[in-house]
């Protein structure tokens, strides 16, 4: 059974930082990463990373967010820096297994003064 467990969300002031972590289990995962969703909006890419370390990072977070992965531990993390109010959203971990993608339950990030 595949499980994705996220941690690290919370409330922070503009300019602050958070580290989001996701631990996956139950399969071998090719691409892993993070998406986010505001209420009333579509889920959007934050960043993904392949087993080989190739990354795809959204323009809106490029230069502020860094994604990393530990293949041995099946974990994927995103270091979020210089957070802005518009980064407020529920952040979802994503992992692609054999022919199917899986989602975590989400962790809320709130950026507000």
Coordinates of C-alpha atoms in Angstrom, one line a residue:
X1 CA 0.0 0.0 0.0
X2 CA 1.4 3.3 -1.0
X3 CA 1.6 6.1 1.6
X4 CA 2.9 9.7 1.3
X5 CA 3.3 11.5 4.6
X6 CA 3.9 15.2 4.5
X7 CA 5.3 17.5 7.2
X8 CA 6.6 21.0 7.7
X9 CA 3.8 23.3 6.9
X10 CA 2.8 26.2 9.1
X11 CA 2.5 29.9 9.4
X12 CA 5.3 32.3 8.6
X13 CA 5.8 36.0 8.0
X14 CA 6.7 37.3 4.5
X15 CA 10.3 36.7 3.9
X16 CA 10.4 33.7 6.1
X17 CA 11.3 30.1 5.3
X18 CA 9.8 26.6 5.7
X19 CA 11.1 23.2 4.9
X20 CA 8.4 20.8 3.6
X21 CA 9.2 17.0 3.8
X22 CA 7.5 14.0 2.3
X23 CA 8.2 10.4 3.1
X24 CA 6.8 7.8 0.6
X25 CA 6.5 4.1 1.0
X26 CA 5.1 1.1 -0.8
X27 CA 6.5 1.4 -4.3
X28 CA 9.4 2.5 -6.4
X29 CA 8.9 6.1 -7.5
X30 CA 10.2 7.8 -10.6
X31 CA 9.3 11.4 -10.4
X32 CA 8.5 13.0 -7.0
X33 CA 7.6 16.5 -6.1
X34 CA 5.3 19.1 -4.8
X35 CA 2.2 20.9 -6.0
X36 CA 0.0 23.5 -4.4
X37 CA -3.6 24.6 -4.4
X38 CA -5.4 27.7 -3.3
X39 CA -9.1 27.4 -2.6
X40 CA -11.0 28.0 -5.8
X41 CA -8.0 27.5 -8.0
X42 CA -6.4 24.6 -9.9
X43 CA -3.6 22.6 -8.4
X44 CA -0.3 23.9 -9.8
X45 CA 3.2 22.6 -10.0
X46 CA 5.8 23.8 -7.5
X47 CA 8.7 21.5 -8.3
X48 CA 9.4 18.0 -9.3
X49 CA 12.6 15.9 -9.3
X50 CA 13.4 12.6 -11.0
X51 CA 15.4 9.7 -9.6
X52 CA 18.4 11.0 -11.6
X53 CA 18.1 14.5 -10.1
X54 CA 16.5 16.3 -13.0
X55 CA 14.3 19.1 -11.7
X56 CA 11.3 21.1 -13.0
X57 CA 10.6 24.2 -11.0
X58 CA 7.7 26.6 -11.5
X59 CA 8.8 30.1 -12.6
X60 CA 6.9 31.6 -9.7
X61 CA 9.2 30.0 -7.1
X62 CA 12.4 29.7 -9.1
X63 CA 15.3 31.1 -7.1
X64 CA 13.4 30.9 -3.9
X65 CA 12.5 27.2 -3.6
X66 CA 14.9 24.3 -3.8
X67 CA 13.8 20.7 -4.2
X68 CA 15.9 17.7 -3.1
X69 CA 15.4 14.0 -2.9
X70 CA 16.9 10.9 -1.1
X71 CA 16.2 7.8 -3.3
X72 CA 17.3 5.4 -0.6
X73 CA 14.8 6.8 1.9
X74 CA 12.1 7.7 -0.7
X75 CA 11.9 11.2 0.6
X76 CA 11.5 14.5 -1.2
X77 CA 11.9 17.9 0.4
X78 CA 11.4 21.4 -0.7
X79 CA 13.2 24.3 1.0
X80 CA 11.0 27.4 0.7
X81 CA 12.8 30.8 1.2
X82 CA 11.7 34.4 0.8
X83 CA 8.1 33.4 1.2
X84 CA 5.4 35.7 -0.1
X85 CA 1.7 36.0 0.8
X86 CA 0.9 34.6 -2.7
X87 CA 2.7 31.4 -1.7
X88 CA -0.1 30.7 0.8
X89 CA -1.7 27.4 -0.2
X90 CA -2.1 23.7 0.6
X91 CA 1.0 21.9 -0.5
X92 CA 0.7 18.4 -1.8
X93 CA 3.4 15.8 -2.1
X94 CA 3.3 13.8 -5.4
X95 CA 5.0 10.6 -6.3
X96 CA 4.8 8.6 -9.5
X97 CA 4.9 4.9 -9.1
X98 CA 4.6 2.2 -11.7
X99 CA 2.0 3.6 -14.1
X100 CA 0.2 5.7 -11.6
X101 CA 0.6 8.8 -9.5
X102 CA -0.1 9.2 -5.9
X103 CA -0.9 12.2 -3.7
X104 CA -0.4 13.1 -0.1
X105 CA -3.1 14.7 2.0
X106 CA -1.6 18.1 1.9
X107 CA 0.0 20.5 4.4
X108 CA -1.0 24.1 4.8
X109 CA 1.4 26.9 4.3
X110 CA 0.2 30.4 5.4
X111 CA 2.3 33.5 4.7
X112 CA 1.0 36.5 6.5
X113 CA 2.1 39.4 8.5

